[in-house]
Short mmCIF file of C-alpha atoms and ligand atoms in Angstrom, two decimals:
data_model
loop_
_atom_site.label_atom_id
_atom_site.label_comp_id
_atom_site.label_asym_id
_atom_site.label_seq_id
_atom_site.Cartn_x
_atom_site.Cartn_y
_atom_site.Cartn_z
CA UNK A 1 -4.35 -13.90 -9.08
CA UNK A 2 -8.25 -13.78 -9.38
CA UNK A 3 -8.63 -14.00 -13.31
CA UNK A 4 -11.45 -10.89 -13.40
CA UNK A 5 -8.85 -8.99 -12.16
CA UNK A 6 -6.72 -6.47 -14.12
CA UNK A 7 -3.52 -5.82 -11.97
CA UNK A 8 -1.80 -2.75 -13.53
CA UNK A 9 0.53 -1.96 -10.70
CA UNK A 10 3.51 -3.68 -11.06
CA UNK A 11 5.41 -0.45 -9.90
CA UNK A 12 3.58 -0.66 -6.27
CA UNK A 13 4.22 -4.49 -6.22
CA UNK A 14 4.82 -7.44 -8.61
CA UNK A 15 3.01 -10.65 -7.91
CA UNK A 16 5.79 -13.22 -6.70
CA UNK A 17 6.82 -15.44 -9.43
CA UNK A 18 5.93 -19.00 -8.96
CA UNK A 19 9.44 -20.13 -8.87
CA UNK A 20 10.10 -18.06 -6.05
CA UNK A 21 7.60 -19.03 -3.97
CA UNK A 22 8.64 -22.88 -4.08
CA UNK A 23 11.97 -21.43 -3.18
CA UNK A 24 10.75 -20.43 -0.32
CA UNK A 25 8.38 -22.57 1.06
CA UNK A 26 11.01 -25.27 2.50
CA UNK A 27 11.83 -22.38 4.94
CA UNK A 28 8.79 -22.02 6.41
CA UNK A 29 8.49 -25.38 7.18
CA UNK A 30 11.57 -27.91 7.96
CA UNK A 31 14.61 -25.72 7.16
CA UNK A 32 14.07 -22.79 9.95
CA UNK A 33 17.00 -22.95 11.34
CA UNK A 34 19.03 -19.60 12.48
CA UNK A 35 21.69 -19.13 10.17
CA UNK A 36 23.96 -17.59 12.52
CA UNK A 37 24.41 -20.50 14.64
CA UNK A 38 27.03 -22.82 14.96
CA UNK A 39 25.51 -26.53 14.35
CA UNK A 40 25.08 -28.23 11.13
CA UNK A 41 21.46 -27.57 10.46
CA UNK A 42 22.36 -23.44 11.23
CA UNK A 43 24.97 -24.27 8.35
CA UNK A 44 22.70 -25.67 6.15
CA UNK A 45 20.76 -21.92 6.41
CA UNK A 46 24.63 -20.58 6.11
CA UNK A 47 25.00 -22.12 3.23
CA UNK A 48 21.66 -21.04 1.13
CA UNK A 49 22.29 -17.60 1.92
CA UNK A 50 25.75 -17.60 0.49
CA UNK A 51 24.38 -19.27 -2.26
CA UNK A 52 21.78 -16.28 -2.59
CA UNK A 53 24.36 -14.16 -2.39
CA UNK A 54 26.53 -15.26 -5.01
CA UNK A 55 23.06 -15.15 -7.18
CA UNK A 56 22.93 -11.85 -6.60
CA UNK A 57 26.07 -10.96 -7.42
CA UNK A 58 26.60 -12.36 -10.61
CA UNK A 59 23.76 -10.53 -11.99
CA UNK A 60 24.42 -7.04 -10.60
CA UNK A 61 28.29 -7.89 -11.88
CA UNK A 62 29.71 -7.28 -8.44
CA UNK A 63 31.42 -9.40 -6.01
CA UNK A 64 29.64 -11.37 -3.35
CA UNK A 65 31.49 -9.53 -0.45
CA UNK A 66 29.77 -6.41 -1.57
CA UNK A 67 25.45 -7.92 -1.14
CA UNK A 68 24.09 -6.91 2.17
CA UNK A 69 20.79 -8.37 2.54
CA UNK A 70 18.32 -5.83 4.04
CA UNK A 71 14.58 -5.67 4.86
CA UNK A 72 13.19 -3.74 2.46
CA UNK A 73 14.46 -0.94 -0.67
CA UNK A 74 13.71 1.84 1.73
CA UNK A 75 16.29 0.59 4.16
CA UNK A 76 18.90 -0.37 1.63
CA UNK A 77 18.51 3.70 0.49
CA UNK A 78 18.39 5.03 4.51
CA UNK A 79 21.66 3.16 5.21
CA UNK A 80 23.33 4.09 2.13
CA UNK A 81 22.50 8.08 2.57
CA UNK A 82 22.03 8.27 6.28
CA UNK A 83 24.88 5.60 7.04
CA UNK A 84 27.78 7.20 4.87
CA UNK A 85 26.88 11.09 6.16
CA UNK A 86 27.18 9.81 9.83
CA UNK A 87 30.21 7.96 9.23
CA UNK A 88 32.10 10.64 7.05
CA UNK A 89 30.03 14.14 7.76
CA UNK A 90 29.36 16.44 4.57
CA UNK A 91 26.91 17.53 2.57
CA UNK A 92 23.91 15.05 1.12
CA UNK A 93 22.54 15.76 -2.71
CA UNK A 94 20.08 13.89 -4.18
CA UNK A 95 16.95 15.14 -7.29
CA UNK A 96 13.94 16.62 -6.52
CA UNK A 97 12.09 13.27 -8.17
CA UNK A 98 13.59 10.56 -5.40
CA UNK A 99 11.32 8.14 -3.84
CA UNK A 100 11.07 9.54 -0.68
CA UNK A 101 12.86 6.95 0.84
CA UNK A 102 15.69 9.01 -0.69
CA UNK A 103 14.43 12.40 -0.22
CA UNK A 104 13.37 12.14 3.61
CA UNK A 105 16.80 11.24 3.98
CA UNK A 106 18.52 13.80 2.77
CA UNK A 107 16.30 16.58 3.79
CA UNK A 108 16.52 14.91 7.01
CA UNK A 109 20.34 15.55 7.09
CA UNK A 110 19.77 19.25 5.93
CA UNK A 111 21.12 18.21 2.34
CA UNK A 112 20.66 19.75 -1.40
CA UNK A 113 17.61 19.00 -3.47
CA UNK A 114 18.72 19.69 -6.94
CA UNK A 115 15.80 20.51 -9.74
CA UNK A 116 14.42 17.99 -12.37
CA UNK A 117 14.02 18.79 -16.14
CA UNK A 118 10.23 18.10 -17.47
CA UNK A 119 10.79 14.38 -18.12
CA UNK A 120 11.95 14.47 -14.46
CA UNK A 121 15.31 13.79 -15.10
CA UNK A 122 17.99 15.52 -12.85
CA UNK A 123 18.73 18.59 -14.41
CA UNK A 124 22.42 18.17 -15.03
CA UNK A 125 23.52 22.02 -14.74
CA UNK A 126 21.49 22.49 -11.49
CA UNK A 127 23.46 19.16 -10.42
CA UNK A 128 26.30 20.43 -11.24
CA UNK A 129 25.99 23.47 -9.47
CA UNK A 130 25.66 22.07 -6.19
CA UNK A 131 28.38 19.56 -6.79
CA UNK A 132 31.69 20.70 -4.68
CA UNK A 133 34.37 19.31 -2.27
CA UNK A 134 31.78 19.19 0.67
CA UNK A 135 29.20 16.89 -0.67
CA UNK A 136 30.13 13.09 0.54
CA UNK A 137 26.76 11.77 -0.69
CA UNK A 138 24.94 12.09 -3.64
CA UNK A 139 21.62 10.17 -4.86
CA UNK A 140 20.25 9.50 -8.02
CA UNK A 141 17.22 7.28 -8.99
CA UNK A 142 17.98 5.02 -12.19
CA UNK A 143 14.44 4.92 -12.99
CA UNK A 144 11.55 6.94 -11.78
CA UNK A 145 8.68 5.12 -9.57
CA UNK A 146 5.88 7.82 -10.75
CA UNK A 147 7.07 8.49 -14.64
CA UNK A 148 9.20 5.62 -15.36
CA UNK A 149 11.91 8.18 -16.07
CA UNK A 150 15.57 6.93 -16.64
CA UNK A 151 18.32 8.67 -15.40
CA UNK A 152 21.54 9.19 -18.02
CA UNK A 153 23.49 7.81 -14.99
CA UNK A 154 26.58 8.00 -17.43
CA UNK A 155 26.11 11.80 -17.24
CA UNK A 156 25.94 11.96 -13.33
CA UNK A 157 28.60 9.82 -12.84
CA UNK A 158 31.10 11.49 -14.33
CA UNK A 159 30.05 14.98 -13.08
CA UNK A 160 29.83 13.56 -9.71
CA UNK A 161 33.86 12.01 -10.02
CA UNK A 162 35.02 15.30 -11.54
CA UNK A 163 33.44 17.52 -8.89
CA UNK A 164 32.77 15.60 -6.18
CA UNK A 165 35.62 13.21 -6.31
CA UNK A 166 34.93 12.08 -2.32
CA UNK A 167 31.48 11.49 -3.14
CA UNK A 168 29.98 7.91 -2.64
CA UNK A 169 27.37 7.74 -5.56
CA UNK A 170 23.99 5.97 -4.29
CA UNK A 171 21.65 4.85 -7.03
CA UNK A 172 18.11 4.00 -6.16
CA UNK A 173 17.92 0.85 -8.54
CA UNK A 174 14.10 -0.45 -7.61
CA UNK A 175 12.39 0.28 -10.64
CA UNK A 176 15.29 -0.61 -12.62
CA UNK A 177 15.50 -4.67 -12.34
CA UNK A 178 12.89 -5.23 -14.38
CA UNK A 179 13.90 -3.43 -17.17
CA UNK A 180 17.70 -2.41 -17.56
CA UNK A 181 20.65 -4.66 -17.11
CA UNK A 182 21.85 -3.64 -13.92
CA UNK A 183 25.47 -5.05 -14.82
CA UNK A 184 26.07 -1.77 -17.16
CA UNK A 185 24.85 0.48 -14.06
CA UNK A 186 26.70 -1.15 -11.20
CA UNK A 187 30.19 0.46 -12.78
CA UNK A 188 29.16 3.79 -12.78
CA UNK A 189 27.65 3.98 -8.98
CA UNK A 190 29.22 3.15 -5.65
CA UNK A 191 26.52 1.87 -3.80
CA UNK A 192 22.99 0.40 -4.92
CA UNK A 193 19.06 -0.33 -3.47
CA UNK A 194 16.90 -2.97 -4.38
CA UNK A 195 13.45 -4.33 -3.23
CA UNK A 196 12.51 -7.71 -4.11
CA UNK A 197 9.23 -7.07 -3.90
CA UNK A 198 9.30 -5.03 -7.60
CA UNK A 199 10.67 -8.16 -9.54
CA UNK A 200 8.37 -10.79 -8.46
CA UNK A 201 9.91 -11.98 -5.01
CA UNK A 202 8.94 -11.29 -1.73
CA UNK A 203 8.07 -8.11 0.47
CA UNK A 204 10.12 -7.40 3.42
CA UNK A 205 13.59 -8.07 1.40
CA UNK A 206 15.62 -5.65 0.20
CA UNK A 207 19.54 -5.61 -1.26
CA UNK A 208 22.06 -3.16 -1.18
CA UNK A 209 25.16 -3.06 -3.02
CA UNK A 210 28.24 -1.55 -1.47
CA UNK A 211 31.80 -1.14 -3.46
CA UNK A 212 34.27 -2.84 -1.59
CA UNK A 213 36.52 -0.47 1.04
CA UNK A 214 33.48 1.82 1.06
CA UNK A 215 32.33 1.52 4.97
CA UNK A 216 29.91 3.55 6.20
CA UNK A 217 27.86 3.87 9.78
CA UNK A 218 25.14 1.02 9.97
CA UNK A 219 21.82 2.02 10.87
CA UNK A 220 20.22 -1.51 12.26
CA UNK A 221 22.82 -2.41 15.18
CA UNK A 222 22.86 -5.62 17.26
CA UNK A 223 24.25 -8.96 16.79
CA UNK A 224 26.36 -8.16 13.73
CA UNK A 225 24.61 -10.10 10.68
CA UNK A 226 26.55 -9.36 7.38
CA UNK A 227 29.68 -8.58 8.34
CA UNK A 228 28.30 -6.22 10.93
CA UNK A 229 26.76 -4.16 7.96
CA UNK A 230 23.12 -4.97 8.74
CA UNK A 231 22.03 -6.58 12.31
CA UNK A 232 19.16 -8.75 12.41
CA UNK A 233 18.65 -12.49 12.22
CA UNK A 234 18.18 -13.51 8.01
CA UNK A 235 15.22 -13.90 6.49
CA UNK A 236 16.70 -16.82 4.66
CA UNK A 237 13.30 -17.96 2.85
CA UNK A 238 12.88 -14.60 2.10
CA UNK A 239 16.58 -14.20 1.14
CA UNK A 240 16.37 -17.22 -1.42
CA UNK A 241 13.38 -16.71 -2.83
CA UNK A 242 14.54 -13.01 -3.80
CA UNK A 243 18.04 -14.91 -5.53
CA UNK A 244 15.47 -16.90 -7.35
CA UNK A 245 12.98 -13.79 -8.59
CA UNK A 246 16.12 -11.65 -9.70
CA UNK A 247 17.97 -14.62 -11.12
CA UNK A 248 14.55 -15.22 -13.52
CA UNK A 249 14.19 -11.55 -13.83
CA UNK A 250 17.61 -11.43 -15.27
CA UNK A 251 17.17 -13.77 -17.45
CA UNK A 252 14.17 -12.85 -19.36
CA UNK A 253 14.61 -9.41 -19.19
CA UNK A 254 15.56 -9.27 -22.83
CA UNK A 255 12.29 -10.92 -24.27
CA UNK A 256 10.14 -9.05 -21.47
CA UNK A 257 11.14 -5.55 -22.40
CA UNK A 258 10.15 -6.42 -25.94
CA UNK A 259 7.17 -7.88 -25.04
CA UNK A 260 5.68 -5.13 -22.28
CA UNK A 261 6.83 -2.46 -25.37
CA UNK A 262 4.04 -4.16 -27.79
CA UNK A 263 1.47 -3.88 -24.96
CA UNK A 264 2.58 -0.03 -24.06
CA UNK A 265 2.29 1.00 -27.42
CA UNK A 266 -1.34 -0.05 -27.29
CA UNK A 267 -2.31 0.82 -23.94
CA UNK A 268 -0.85 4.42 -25.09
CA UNK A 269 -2.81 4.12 -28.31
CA UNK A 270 -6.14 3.31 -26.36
CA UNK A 271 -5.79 5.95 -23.22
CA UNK A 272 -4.37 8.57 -25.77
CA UNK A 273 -7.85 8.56 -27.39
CA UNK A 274 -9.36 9.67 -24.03
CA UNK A 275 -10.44 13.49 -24.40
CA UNK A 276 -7.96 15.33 -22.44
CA UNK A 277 -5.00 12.60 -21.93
CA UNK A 278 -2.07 13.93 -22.09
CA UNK A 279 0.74 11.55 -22.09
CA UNK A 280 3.52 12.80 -18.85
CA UNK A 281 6.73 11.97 -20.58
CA UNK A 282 7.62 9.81 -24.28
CA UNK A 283 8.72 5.99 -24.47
CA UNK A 284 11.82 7.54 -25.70
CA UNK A 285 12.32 8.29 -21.90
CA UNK A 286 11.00 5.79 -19.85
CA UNK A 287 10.92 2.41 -19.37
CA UNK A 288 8.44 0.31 -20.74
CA UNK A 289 6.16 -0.97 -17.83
CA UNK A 290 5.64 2.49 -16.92
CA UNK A 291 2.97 4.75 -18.26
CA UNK A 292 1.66 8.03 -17.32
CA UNK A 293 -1.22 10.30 -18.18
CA UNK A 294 -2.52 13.05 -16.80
CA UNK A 295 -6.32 13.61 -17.43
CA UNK A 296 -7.60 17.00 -17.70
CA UNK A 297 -10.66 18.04 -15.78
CA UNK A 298 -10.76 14.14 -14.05
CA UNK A 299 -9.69 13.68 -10.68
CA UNK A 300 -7.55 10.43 -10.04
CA UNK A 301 -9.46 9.36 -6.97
CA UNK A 302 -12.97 9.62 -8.63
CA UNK A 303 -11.34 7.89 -11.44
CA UNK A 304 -9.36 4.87 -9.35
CA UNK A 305 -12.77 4.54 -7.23
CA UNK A 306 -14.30 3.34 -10.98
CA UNK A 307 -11.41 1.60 -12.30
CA UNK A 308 -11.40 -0.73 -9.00
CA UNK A 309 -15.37 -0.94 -9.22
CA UNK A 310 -14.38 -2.36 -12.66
CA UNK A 311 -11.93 -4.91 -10.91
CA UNK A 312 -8.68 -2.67 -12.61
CA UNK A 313 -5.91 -2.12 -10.17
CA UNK A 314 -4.14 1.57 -11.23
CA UNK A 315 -2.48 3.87 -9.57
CA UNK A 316 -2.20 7.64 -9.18
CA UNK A 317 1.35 7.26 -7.91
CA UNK A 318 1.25 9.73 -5.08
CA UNK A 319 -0.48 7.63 -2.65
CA UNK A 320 0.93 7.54 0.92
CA UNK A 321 0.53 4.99 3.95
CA UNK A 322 -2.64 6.00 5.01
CA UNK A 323 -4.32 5.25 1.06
CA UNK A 324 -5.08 9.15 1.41
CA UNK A 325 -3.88 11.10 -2.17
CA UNK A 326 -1.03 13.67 -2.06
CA UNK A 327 -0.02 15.97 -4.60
CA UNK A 328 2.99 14.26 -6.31
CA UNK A 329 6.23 16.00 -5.27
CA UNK A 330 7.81 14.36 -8.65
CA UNK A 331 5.07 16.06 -11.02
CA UNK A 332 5.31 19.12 -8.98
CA UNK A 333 9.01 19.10 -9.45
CA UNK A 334 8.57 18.79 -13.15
CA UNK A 335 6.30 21.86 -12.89
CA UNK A 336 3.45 20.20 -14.20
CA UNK A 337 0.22 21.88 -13.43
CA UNK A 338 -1.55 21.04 -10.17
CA UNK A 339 -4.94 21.61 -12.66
CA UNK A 340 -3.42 18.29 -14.38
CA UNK A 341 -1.49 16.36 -11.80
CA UNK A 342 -5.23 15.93 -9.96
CA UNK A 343 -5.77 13.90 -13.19
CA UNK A 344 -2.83 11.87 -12.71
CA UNK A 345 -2.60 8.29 -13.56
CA UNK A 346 -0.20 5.39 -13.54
CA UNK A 347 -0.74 2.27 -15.08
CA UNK A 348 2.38 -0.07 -14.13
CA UNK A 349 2.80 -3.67 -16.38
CA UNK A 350 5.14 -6.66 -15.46
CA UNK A 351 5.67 -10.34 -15.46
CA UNK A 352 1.91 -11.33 -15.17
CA UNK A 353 0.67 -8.47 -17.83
CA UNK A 354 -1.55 -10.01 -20.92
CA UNK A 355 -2.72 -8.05 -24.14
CA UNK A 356 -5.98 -8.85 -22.76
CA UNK A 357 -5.38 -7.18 -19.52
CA UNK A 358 -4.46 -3.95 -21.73
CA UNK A 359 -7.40 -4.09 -23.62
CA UNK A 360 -9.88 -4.48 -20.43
CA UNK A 361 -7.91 -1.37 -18.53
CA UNK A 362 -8.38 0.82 -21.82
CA UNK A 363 -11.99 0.10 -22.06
CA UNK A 364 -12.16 0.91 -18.51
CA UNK A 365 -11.12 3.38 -18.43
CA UNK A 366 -12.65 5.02 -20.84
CA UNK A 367 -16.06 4.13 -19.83
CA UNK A 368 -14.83 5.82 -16.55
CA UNK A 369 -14.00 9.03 -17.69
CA UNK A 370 -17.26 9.08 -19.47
CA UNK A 371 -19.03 8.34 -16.29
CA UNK A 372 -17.21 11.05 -14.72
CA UNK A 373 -17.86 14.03 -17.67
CA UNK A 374 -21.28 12.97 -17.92
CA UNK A 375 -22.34 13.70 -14.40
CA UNK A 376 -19.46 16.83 -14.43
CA UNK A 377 -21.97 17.87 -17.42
CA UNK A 378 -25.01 17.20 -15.80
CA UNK A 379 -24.00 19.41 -12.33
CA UNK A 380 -23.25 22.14 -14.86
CA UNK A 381 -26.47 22.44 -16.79
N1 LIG B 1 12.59 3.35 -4.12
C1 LIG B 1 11.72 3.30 -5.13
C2 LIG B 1 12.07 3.95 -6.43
C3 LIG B 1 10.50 2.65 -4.98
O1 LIG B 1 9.62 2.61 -6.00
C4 LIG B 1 10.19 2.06 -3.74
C5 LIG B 1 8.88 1.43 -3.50
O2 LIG B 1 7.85 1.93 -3.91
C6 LIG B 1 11.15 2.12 -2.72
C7 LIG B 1 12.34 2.77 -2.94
C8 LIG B 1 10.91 1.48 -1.38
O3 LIG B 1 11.01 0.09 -1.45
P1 LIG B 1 10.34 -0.82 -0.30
O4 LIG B 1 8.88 -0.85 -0.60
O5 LIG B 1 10.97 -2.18 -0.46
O6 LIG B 1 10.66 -0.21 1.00
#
């Protein structure tokens, strides 16, 4: 990465990790075989994948049989919610604060969108409400992509098996990796989406986790690719290079969460100083490489126009395809103010993140708001 930039958006995408990247580069060159054919140099492919696979599995706890590799997190969460109502019928549920690679899908199959509590959190009464013999899916996020919120999946779980006992539980897991061990989640879930492209391997790979026994309707068809779970010929560079990024992931997760904690508590001290900042939910709540203001009386694009001007990658977290700013359904949800969520910023921290990255974004930023109440002061004279 350029070294005058300040890349605080690990939440939209994490720089690949080295490692990963010579993982993969033998595949883009003299091992391109198709892994789904029958001669030895298809094998060789074969093999790698399976060896990916069992990578994959031994960190998320579960057995090999149950990784289907996928193109991306939002296909691993279509297949999992649109796949299992098409193959069993019933009733989708998922909370108001899903990525809307959730959300679409469920509102898509005319499902229930149950409330959020001000951290964002599914509000467990509301859940519970909606929770009856119908439902056959239901879809929680582990960890918010906008707050950094993390869901007492303990909680859900066991109000989805005592009310819902035909439910498959679907956990949205992308924001997760980088910060909780996703061996004490897998137990309490049925099914579970990841994107490599949030824990430092590439874009265009995604994972999902299905218990075995649990089948549901696939939703890419054609020539049959895992077990007929997911057509498509393998992105086997791709495929290893992600086994290599979550293997790495997993196993400094412990030092990194300590580490990214030291450098939120002083990006909080720094922004908090800001007039207006008001912090969107407590560490207590979130995970530590996401942090969230809103600003009163700034608007997030004048403010991200500055912050890139001054070579600072942030986010308001509500961007869509087009780059154009929407209001964020999750803040909304929360019933933040829409006065305050047009102040909203997210400043996302990861793998690459320095002390003196969190020092340049605070100054930044500051000098940004500045910039922006000075001339606000200046129109009002
Ligand atoms: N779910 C969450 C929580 C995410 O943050 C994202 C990406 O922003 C996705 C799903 C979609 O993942 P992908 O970009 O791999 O499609």
């Amino acid at each position: 990465m350029s070294l005058d930039l300040v890349y605080l958006d690990h939440a939209a995408t994490t720089p690949m990790r080295p490692e990963a990247v010579q993982a993969m580069l033998p595949f883009l060159t003299e091992v391109f075989a198709n892994p789904s054919g029958s001669h030895r140099f298809a094998r060789q492919a074969r093999q790698c994948i399976d060896e990916a696979r069992d990578v994959v599995a031994d960190v998320i706890g579960c057995k090999p049989g149950e990784v289907i590799f996928t193109g991306c997190g939002t296909e691993s969460d279509n297949s999992a919610i649109t796949g299992i109502i098409r193959r069993r019928g019933g009733v989708a549920v998922c909370s108001a604060a899903e990525h809307h690679a959730v959300l679409n899908c469920v509102e898509h199959a005319g499902g229930r969108v149950v409330a959020v509590d001000s951290n964002g959190a599914i509000d467990l009464r509301a859940l519970e409400a909606v929770l009856d013999a119908e439902v056959s899916s239901v879809s929680v996020m582990a960890v918010n992509n906008e707050i950094g919120t993390v869901t007492d999946l303990v909680a859900v779980s066991r109000l989805v098996r005592k009310l819902a006992p035909r439910a498959v539980l679907h956990t949205d897991a992308v924001q997760a990796v980088c910060w909780i061990d996703l061996r004490t989640l897998w137990p309490l879930v049925d099914t579970m989406a990841l994107s490599a492209h949030k824990f430092g391997g590439p874009k265009g790979v995604g994972i999902l986790i299905v218990r075995e026994g649990i089948t549901f309707e696939p939703t890419v068809l054609g020539g049959g690719q895992e077990r007929d779970r997911r057509s498509g010929t393998h992105n086997v560079g791709g495929i290893v290079a992600t086994a290599e990024a979550l293997r790495l992931t997993d196993l400094a997760r412990k030092d990194e969460v300590q580490r990214i904690n030291v450098l939120r508590t002083a990006l909080i001290a720094g922004i908090s100083r800001i007039e207006g900042a008001q912090r969107t939910v407590s560490s207590e709540v979130s995970v530590p490489g996401i942090v969230h203001f809103c600003l009163q009386g700034i608007e997030s694009e004048s403010l991200l126009y500055l912050l890139d001007e001054a070579m600072v990658c942030a986010s308001a977290a509500s961007a869509c395809a087009s780059g154009a700013m929407e209001p964020s359904h999750v803040l909304a949800a929360m019933g933040i103010s829409s006065e305050l969520t047009a102040g909203a910023l997210r400043l996302s921290m990861g793998h690459t993140t320095t002390h003196s990255d969190v020092t340049r974004a605070i100054s930044a930023i500051t000098d940004a708001t500045d910039r922006i109440r000075s001339v606000q002061n200046r129109r009002s004279l």
